[in-house]
JSON list of C-alpha atoms in Angstrom, two decimals:
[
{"chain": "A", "resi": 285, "resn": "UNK", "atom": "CA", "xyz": [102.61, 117.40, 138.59]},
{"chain": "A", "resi": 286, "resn": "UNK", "atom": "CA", "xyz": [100.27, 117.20, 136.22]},
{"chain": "A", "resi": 287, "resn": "UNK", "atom": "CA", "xyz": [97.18, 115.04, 135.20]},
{"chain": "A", "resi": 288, "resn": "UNK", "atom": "CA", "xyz": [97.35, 113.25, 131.73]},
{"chain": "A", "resi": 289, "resn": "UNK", "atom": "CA", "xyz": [94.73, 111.87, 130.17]},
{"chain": "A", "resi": 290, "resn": "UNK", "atom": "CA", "xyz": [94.91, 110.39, 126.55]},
{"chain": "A", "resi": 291, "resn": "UNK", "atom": "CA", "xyz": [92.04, 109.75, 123.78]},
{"chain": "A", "resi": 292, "resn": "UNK", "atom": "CA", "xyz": [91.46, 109.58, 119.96]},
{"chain": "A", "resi": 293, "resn": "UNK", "atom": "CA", "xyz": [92.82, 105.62, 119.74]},
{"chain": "A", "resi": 294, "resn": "UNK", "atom": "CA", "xyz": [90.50, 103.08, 117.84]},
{"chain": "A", "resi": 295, "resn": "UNK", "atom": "CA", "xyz": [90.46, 100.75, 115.29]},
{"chain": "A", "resi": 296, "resn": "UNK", "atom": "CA", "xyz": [92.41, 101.61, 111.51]},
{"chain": "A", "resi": 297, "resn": "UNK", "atom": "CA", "xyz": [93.66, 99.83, 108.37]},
{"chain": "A", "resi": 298, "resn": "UNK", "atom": "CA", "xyz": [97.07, 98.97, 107.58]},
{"chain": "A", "resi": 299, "resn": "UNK", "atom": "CA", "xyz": [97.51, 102.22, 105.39]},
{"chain": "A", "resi": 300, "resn": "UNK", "atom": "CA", "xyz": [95.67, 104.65, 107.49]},
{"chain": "A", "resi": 301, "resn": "UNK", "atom": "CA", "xyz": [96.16, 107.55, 109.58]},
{"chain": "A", "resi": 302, "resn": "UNK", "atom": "CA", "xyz": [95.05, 108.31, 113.35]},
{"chain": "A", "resi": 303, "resn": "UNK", "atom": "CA", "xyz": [95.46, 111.00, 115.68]},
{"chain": "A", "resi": 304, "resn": "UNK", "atom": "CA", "xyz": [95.63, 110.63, 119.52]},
{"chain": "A", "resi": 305, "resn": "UNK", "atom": "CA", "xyz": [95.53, 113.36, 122.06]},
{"chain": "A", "resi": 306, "resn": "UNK", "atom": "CA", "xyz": [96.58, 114.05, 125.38]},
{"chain": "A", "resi": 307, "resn": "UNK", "atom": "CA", "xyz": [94.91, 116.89, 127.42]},
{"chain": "A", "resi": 308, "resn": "UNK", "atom": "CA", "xyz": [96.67, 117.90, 131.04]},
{"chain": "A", "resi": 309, "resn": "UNK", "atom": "CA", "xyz": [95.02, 119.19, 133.86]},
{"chain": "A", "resi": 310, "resn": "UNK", "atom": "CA", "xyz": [97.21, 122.27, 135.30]},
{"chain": "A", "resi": 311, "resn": "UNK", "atom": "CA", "xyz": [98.60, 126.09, 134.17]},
{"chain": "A", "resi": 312, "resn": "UNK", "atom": "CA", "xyz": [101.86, 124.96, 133.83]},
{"chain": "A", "resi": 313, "resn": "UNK", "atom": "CA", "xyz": [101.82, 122.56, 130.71]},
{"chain": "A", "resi": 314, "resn": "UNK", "atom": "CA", "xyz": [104.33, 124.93, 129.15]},
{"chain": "A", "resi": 315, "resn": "UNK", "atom": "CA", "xyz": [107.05, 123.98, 131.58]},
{"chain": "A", "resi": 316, "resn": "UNK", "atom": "CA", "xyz": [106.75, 120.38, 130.80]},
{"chain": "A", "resi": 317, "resn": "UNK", "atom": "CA", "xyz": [108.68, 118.31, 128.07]},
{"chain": "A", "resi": 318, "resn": "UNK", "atom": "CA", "xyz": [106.44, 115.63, 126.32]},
{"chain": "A", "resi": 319, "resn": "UNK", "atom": "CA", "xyz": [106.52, 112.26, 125.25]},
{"chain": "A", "resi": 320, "resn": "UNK", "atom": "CA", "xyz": [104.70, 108.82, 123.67]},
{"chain": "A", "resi": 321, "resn": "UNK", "atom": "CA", "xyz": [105.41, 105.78, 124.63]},
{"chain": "A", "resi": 322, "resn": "UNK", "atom": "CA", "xyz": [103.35, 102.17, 123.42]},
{"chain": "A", "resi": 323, "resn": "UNK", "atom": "CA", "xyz": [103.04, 98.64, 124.91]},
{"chain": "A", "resi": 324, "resn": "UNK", "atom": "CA", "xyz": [102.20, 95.97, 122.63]},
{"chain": "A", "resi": 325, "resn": "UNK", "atom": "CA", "xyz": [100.79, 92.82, 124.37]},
{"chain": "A", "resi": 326, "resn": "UNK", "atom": "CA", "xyz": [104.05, 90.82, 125.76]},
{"chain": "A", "resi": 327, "resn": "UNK", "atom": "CA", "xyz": [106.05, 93.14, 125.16]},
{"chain": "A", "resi": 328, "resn": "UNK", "atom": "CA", "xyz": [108.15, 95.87, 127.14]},
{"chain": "A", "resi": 329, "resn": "UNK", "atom": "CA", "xyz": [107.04, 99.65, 127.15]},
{"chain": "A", "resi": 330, "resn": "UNK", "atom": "CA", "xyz": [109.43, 101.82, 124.11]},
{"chain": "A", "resi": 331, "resn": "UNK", "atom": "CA", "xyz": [109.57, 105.27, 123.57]},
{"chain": "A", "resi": 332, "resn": "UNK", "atom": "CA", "xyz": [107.69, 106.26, 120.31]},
{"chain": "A", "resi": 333, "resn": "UNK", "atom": "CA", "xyz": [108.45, 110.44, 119.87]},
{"chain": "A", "resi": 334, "resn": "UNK", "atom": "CA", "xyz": [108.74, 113.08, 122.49]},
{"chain": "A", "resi": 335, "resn": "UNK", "atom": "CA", "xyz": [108.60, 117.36, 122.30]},
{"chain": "A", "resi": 336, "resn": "UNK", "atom": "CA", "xyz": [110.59, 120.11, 124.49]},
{"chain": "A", "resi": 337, "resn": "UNK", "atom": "CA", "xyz": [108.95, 123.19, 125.64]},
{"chain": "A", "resi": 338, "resn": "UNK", "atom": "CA", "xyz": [109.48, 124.42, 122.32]},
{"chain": "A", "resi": 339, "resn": "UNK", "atom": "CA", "xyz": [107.14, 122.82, 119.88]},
{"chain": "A", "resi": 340, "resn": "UNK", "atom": "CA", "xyz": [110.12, 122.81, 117.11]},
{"chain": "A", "resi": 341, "resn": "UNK", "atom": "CA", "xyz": [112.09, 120.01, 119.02]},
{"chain": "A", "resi": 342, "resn": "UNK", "atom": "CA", "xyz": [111.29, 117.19, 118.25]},
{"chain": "A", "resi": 343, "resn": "UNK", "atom": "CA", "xyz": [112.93, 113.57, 118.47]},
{"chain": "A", "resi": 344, "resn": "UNK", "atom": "CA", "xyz": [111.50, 110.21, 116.77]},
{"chain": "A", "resi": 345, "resn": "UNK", "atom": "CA", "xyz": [112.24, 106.48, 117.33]},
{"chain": "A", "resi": 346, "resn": "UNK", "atom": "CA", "xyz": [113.42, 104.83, 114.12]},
{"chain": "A", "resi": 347, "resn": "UNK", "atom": "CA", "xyz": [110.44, 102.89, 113.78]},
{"chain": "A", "resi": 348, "resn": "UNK", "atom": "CA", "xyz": [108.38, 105.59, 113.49]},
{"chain": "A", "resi": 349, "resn": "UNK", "atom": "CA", "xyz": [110.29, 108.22, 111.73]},
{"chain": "A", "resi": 350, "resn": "UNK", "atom": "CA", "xyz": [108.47, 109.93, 108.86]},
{"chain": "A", "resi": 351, "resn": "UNK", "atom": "CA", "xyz": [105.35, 108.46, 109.60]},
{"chain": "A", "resi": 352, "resn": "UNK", "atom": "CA", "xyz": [104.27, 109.78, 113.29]},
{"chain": "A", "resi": 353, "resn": "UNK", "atom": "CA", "xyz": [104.16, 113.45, 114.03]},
{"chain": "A", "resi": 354, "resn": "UNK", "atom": "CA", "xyz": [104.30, 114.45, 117.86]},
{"chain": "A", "resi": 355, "resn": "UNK", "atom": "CA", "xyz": [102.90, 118.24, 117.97]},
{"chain": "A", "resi": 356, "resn": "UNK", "atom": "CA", "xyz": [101.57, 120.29, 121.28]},
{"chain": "A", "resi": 357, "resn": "UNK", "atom": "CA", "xyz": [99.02, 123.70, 121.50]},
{"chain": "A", "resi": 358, "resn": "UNK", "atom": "CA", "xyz": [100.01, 124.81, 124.74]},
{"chain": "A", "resi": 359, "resn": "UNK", "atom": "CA", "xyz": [97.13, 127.23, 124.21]},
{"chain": "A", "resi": 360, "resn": "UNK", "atom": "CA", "xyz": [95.03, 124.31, 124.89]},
{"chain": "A", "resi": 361, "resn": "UNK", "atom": "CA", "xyz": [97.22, 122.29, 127.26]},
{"chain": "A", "resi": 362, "resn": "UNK", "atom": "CA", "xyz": [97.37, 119.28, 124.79]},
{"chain": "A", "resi": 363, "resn": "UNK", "atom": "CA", "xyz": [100.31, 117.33, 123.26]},
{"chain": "A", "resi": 364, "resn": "UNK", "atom": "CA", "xyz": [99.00, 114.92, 119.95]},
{"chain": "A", "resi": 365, "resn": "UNK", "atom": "CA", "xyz": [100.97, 112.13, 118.23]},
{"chain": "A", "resi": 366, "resn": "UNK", "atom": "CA", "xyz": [99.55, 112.16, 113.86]},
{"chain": "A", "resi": 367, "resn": "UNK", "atom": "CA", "xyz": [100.03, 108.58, 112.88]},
{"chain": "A", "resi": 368, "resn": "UNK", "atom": "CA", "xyz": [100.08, 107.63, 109.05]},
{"chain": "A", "resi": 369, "resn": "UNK", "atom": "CA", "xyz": [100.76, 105.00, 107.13]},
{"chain": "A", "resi": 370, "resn": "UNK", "atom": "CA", "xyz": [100.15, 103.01, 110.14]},
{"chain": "A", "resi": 371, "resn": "UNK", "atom": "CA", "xyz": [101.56, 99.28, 110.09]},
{"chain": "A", "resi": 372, "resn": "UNK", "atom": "CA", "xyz": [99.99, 96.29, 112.18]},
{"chain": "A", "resi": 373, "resn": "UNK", "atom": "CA", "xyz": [103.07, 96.38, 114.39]},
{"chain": "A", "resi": 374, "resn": "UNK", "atom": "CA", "xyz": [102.12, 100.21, 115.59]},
{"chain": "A", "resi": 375, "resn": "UNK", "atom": "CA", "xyz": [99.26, 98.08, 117.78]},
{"chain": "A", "resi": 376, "resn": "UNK", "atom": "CA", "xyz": [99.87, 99.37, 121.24]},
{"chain": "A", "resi": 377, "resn": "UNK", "atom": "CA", "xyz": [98.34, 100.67, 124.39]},
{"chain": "A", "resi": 378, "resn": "UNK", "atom": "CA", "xyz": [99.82, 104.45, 123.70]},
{"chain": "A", "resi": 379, "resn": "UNK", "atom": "CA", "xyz": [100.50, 106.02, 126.73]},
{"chain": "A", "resi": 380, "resn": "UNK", "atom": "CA", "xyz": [101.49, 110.24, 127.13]},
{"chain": "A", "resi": 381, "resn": "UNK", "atom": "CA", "xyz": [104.18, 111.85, 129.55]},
{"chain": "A", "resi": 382, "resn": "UNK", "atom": "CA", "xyz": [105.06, 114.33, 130.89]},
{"chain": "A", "resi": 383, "resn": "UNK", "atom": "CA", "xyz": [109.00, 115.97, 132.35]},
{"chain": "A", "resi": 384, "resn": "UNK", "atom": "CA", "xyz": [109.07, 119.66, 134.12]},
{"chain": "A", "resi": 385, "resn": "UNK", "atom": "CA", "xyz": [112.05, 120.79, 132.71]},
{"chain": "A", "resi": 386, "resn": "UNK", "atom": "CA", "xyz": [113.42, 124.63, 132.78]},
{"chain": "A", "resi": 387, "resn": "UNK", "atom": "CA", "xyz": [115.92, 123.92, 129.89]},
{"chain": "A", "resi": 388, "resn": "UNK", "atom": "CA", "xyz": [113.31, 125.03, 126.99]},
{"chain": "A", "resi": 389, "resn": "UNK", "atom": "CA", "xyz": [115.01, 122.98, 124.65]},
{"chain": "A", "resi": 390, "resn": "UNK", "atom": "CA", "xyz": [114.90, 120.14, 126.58]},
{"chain": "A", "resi": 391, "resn": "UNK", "atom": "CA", "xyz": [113.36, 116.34, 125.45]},
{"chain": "A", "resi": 392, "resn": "UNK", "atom": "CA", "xyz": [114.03, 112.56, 126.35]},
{"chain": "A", "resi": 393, "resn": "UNK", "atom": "CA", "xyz": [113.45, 109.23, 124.96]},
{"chain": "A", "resi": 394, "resn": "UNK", "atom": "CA", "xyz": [113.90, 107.55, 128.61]},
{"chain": "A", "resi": 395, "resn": "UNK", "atom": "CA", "xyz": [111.22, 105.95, 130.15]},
{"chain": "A", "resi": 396, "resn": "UNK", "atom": "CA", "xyz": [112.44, 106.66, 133.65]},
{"chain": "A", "resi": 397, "resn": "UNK", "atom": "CA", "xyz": [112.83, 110.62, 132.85]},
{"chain": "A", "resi": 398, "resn": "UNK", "atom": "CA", "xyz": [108.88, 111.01, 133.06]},
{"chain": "A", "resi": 399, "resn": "UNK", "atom": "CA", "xyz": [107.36, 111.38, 136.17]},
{"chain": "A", "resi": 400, "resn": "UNK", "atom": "CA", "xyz": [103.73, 112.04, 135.07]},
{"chain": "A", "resi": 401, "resn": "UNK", "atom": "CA", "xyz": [101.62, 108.98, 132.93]},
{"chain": "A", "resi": 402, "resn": "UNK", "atom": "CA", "xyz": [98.07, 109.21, 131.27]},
{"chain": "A", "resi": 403, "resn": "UNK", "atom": "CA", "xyz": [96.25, 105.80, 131.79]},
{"chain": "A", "resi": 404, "resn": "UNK", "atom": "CA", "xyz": [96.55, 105.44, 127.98]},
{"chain": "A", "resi": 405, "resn": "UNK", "atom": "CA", "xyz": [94.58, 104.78, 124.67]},
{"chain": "A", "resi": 406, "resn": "UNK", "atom": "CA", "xyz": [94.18, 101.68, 122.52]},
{"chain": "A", "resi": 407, "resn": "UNK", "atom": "CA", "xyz": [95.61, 101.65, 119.06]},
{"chain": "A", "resi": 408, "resn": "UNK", "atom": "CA", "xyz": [94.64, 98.70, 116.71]},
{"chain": "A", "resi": 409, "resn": "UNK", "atom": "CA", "xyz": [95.85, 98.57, 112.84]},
{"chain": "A", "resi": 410, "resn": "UNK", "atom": "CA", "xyz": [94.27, 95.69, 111.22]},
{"chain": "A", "resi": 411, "resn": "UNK", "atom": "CA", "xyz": [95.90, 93.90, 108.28]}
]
């Protein structure tokens, strides 16, 4: 397994852009498949974007579509998530994750799938 460990969350403006990162611990980021997830207070955990081993597949929730970008450099064992035109409802606790997968093409939006969590990062888009 590996380690996960998320950063780059803060405070923003309606309107504004923010990138968050997630470095893993381990040589074998490359075999993993990738994914965001948020938790808004009260609410359940939802699947935001997630990457295969290839960095070209991608998949997007709806809400997010054409605003978030989900991105990895598995040169330097990190997966990002570019948020812009960020809305008060993207406020979340955004949490990484990670799937070994041989299928290089591979990528889920199910929570369950993941078996590896970062401990997550605060996002806050004020109004």
């Amino acid at each position: 397994q590996v380690q996960l460990v998320e950063s780059g969350g803060g405070l923003v403006q309606a309107g504004g852009s923010l990138r968050v990162s997630c470095a893993a611990s381990g040589r074998t980021f490359s075999s993993y498949a990738m994914g965001w997830f948020r938790q808004a207070p009260g609410k359940e955990r939802e699947f935001v974007a997630a990457i295969s081993r290839s960095p070209g597949v991608t998949y997007y929730a709806d809400s997010v579509k054409g605003r978030f970008t989900i991105s990895r450099d598995n040169a330097k064992n990190t997966v990002y998530l570019q948020m812009n035109s960020l809305k008060p409802e993207d406020t979340a606790t955004y949490y990484c994750a990670a799937k070994y997968s041989g299928d290089y093409y591979y990528l889920t939006h199910i929570e369950g799938d993941y078996n590896s969590w970062g401990q997550g990062t605060q996002v806050t888009v004020s109004s």
